Coordinates of C-alpha atoms in Angstrom, one line a residue:
X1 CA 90.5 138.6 39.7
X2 CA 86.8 138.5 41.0
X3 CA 84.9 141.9 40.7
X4 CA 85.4 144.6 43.7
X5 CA 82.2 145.2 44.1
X6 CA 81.5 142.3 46.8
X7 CA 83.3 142.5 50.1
X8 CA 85.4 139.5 50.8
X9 CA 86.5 138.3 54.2
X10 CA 89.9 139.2 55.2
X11 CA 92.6 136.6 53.6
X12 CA 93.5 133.6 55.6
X13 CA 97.1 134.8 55.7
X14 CA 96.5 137.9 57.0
X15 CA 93.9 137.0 59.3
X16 CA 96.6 134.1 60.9
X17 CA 100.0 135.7 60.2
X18 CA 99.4 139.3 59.5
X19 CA 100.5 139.4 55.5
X20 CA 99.7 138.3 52.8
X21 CA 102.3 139.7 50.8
X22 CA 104.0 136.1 50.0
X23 CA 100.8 134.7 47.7
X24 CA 102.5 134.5 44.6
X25 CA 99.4 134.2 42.5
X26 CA 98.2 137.5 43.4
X27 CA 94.6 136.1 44.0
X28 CA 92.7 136.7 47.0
X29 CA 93.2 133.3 49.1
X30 CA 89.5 133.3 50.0
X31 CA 88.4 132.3 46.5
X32 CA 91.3 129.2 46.6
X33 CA 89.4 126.0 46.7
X34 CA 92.4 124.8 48.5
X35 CA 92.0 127.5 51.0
X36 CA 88.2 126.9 51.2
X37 CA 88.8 123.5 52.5
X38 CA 90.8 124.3 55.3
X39 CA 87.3 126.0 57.0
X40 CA 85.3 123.9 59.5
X41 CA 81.3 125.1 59.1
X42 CA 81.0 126.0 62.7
X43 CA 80.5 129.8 61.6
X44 CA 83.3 131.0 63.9
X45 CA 86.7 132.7 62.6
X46 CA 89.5 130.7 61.3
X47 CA 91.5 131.8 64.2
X48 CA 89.2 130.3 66.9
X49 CA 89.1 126.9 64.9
X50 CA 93.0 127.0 64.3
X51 CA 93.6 127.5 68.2
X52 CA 90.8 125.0 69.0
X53 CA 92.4 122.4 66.6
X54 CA 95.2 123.0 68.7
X55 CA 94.2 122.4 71.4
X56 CA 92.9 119.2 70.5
X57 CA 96.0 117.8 68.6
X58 CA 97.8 119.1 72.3
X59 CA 95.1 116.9 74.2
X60 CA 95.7 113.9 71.9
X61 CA 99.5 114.2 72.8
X62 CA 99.2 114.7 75.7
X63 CA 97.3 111.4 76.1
X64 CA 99.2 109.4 74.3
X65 CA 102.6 110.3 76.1
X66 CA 100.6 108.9 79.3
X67 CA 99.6 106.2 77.2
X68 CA 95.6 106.9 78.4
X69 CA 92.8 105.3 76.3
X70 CA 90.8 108.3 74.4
X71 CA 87.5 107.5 76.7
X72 CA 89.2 109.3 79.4
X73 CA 89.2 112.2 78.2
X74 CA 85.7 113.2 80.4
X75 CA 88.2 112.4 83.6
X76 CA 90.7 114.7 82.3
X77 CA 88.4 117.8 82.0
X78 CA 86.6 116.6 85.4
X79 CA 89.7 115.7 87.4
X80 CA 87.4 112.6 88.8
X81 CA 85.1 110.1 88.2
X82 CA 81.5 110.3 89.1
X83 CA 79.4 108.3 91.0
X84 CA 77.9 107.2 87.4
X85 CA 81.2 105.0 86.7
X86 CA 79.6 102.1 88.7
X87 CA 81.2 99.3 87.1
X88 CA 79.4 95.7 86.2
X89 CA 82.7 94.3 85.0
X90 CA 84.4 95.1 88.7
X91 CA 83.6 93.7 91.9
X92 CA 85.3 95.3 94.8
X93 CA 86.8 93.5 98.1
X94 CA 87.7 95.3 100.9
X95 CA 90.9 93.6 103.2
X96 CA 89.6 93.7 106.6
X97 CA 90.8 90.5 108.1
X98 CA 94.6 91.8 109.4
X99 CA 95.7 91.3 113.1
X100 CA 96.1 94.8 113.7
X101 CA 98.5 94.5 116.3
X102 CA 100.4 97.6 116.3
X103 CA 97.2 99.3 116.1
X104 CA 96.5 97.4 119.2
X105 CA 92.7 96.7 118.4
X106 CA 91.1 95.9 115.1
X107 CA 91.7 98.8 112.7
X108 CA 88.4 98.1 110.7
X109 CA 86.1 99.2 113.6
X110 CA 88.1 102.3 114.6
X111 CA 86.2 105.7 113.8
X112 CA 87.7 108.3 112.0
X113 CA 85.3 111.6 110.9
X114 CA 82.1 109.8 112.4
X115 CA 82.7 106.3 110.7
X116 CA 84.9 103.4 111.1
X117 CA 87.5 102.5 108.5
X118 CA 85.5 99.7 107.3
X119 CA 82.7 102.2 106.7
X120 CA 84.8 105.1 104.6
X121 CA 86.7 102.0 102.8
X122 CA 82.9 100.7 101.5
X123 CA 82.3 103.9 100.6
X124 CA 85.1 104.3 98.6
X125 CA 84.7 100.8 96.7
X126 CA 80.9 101.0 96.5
X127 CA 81.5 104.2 94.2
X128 CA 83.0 102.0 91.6
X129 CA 81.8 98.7 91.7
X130 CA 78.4 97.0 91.5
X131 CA 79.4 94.0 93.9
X132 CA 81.4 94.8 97.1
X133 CA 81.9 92.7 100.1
X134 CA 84.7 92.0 102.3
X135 CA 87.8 90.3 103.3
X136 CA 87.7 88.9 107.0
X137 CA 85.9 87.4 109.5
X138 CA 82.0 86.7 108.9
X139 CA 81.0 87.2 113.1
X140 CA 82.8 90.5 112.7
X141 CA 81.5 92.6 109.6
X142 CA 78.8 89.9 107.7
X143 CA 76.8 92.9 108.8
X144 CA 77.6 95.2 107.0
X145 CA 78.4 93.7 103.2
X146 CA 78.8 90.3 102.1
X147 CA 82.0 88.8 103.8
X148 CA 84.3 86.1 102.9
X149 CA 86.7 84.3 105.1
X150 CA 90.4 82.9 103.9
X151 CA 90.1 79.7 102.3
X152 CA 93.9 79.1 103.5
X153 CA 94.5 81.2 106.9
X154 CA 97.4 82.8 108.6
X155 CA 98.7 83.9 104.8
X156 CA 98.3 87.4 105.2
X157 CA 96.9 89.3 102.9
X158 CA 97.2 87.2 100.1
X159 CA 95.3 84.9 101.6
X160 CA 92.4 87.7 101.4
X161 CA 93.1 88.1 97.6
X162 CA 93.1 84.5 97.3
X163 CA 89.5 84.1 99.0
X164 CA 88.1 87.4 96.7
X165 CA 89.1 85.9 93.6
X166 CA 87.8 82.5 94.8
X167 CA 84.2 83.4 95.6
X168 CA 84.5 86.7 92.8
X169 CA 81.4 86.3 90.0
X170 CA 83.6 89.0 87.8
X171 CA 86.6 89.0 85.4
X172 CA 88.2 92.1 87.1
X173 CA 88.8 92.6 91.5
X174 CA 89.5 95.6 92.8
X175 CA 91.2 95.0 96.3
X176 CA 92.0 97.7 98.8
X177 CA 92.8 97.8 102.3
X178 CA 90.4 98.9 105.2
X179 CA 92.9 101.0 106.9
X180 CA 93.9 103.8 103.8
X181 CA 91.0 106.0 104.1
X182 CA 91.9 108.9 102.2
X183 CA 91.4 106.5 98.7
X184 CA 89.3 108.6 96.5
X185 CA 86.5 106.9 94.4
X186 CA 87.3 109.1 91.4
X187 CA 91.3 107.2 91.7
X188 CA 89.6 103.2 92.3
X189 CA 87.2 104.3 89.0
X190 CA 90.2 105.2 87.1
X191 CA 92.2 102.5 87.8
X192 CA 89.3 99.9 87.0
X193 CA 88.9 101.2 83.8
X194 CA 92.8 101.0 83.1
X195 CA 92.6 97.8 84.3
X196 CA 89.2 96.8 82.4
X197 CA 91.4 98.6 79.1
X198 CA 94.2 96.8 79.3
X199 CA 93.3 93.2 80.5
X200 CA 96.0 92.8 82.6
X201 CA 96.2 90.3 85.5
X202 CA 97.6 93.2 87.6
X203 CA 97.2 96.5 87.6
X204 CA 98.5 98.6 90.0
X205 CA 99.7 101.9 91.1
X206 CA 103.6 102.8 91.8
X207 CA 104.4 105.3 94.5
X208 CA 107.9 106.6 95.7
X209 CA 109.0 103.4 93.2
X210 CA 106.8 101.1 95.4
X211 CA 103.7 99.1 93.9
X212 CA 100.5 99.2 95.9
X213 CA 99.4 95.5 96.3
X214 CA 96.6 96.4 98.3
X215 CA 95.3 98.6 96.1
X216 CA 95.3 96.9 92.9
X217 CA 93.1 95.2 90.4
X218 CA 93.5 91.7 89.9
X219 CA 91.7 89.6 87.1
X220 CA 90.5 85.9 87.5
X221 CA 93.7 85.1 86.2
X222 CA 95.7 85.5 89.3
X223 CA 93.9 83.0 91.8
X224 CA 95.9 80.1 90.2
X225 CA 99.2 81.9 90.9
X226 CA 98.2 82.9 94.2
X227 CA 97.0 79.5 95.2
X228 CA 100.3 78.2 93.8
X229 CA 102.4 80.9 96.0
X230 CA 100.2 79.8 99.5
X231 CA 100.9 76.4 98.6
X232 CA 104.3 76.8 98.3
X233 CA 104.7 79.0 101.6
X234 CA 105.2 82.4 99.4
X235 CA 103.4 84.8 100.8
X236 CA 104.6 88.0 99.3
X237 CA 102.3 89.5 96.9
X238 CA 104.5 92.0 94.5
X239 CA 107.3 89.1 93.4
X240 CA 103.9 87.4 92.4
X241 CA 103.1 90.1 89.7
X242 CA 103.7 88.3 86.1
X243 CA 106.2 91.1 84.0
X244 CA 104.4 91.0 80.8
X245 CA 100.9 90.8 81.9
X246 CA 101.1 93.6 84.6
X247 CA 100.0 97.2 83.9
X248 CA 101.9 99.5 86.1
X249 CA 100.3 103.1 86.8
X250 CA 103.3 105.4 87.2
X251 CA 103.3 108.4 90.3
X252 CA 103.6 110.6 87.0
X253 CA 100.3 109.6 85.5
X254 CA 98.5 109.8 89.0
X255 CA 99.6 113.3 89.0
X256 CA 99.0 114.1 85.3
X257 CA 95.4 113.6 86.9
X258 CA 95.4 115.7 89.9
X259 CA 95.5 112.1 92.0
X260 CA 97.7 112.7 95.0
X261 CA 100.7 110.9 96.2
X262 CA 99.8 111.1 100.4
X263 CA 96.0 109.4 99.8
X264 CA 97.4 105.9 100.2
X265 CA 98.8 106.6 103.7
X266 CA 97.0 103.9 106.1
X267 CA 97.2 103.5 109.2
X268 CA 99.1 101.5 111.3
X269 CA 99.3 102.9 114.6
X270 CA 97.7 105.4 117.2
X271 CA 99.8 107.9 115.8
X272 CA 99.1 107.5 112.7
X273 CA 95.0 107.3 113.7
X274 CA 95.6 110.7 115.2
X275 CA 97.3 112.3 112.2
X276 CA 94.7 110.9 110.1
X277 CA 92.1 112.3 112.3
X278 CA 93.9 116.2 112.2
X279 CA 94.0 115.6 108.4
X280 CA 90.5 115.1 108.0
X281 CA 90.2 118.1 110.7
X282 CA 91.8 120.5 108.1
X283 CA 89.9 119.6 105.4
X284 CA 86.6 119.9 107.3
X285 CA 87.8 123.6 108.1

């Protein structure tokens, strides 16, 4: 037994469970070498290291059930990505060449909250990627970014995926639509670095069971597939999704990350213009 006359820190036993009336030897546990390696030197008590150890371990679960690499972590704790995720490995296309004709004039050039569509949706892409430019005519919106034309027109929108990947100078494309925008920069960052992770040809969110096509990250290797599918009169994008290369971001992950649900809403109408405009109304106020 070591001598009395030295105060000794409470026992680990009782300082955790309350006792320590079960230590058989009948030594004090803080002169057990086993004990003694148990303590991190951070000069805080054995009860704030357990919980924060915890706490950790929880994180690390917690992750993992999401199946989310370990360097989002950051985005976890912040709830978005910054500005400072500008990616080299990402360019960004915006889809602006549609015909618009429920809308009943081109949606790109429609203001919403003192800018067009075409405006917020740069703003949203330019947040994540180094290289943005867009999909449509060059007489209509060369102006304002770098603007590519379909290679094979009247396809739809996979003709505009077709003409980003064609002209793209990077291994990863991340293509949205002009008309969704309540698209959050901090959501297109995270889903370029899943994409950039996982080197997937496809990457792409799933809402209400439904992939977003025009919101997705394609890599290089999809323009062969898609030039296969125009060729062949296909025009459908999602049945073009290869099953073992695609990385599918589940509504439950999204909201794991505080990423809601309603910000892929576009707009297809005057009604839906107005809505959008009363949305952005209550969030000003």
């Amino acid at each position: 037994m070591p001598g009395a006359a030295v105060e000794e820190p409470e026992l680990f036993e009782n300082r955790m469970f309350g006792s320590a009336s079960n230590n058989e030897s009948g030594d004090n546990c803080q002169n057990c070498q086993k004990c003694q390696k148990w303590r991190f030197k951070t000069g805080v008590s054995l009860k704030i290291e357990y919980c924060l150890a915890l706490l950790v371990l929880a994180v690390l679960v917690w992750l993992g059930w999401f199946n989310v690499p370990f360097w989002h972590v950051g985005a976890v704790f912040r709830g978005k990505m910054t500005s400072n995720m500008v990616h080299s490995q990402v360019s960004g296309f915006v889809l602006a060449g549609g015909k618009s004709v429920r809308m009943g004039q081109d949606k790109a050039a429609l203001e919403l909250n003192g800018r067009t569509l075409l405006e917020h949706a740069l703003a949203a892409v330019r947040g994540v990627c180094r290289d943005v430019a867009v999909l449509g005519r060059y007489d209509r919106y060369g102006a304002l970014a770098p603007t590519y034309e379909d290679i094979f027109p009247g396809c739809g929108p996979l003709g505009g995926i077709h003409a980003a990947l064609s002209n793209s100078q990077t291994e990863f494309n991340l293509i949205i639509a002009v008309d969704t925008p309540f698209l959050a920069s901090g959501f297109l960052a995270y889903l370029a670095e899943r994409a950039v992770a996982s080197g997937a040809v496809v990457t792409t969110p799933e809402i209400d069971d439904y992939t977003q096509p025009l919101c997705t990250v394609y890599s290089l290797d999809f323009l062969p597939i898609a030039e296969k599918a125009i060729k062949a009169g296909n025009y459908k994008i999602t049945p073009l999704f290869p099953r073992n290369q695609t990385l599918v971001i589940k509504e439950q992950e999204l909201r794991g990350f505080a990423f809601a649900a309603d910000m892929f809403e576009n707009l297809n109408t005057p009604e839906d213009m107005d809505r959008a405009r009363r949305r952005f109304s209550r969030v000003d106020a």
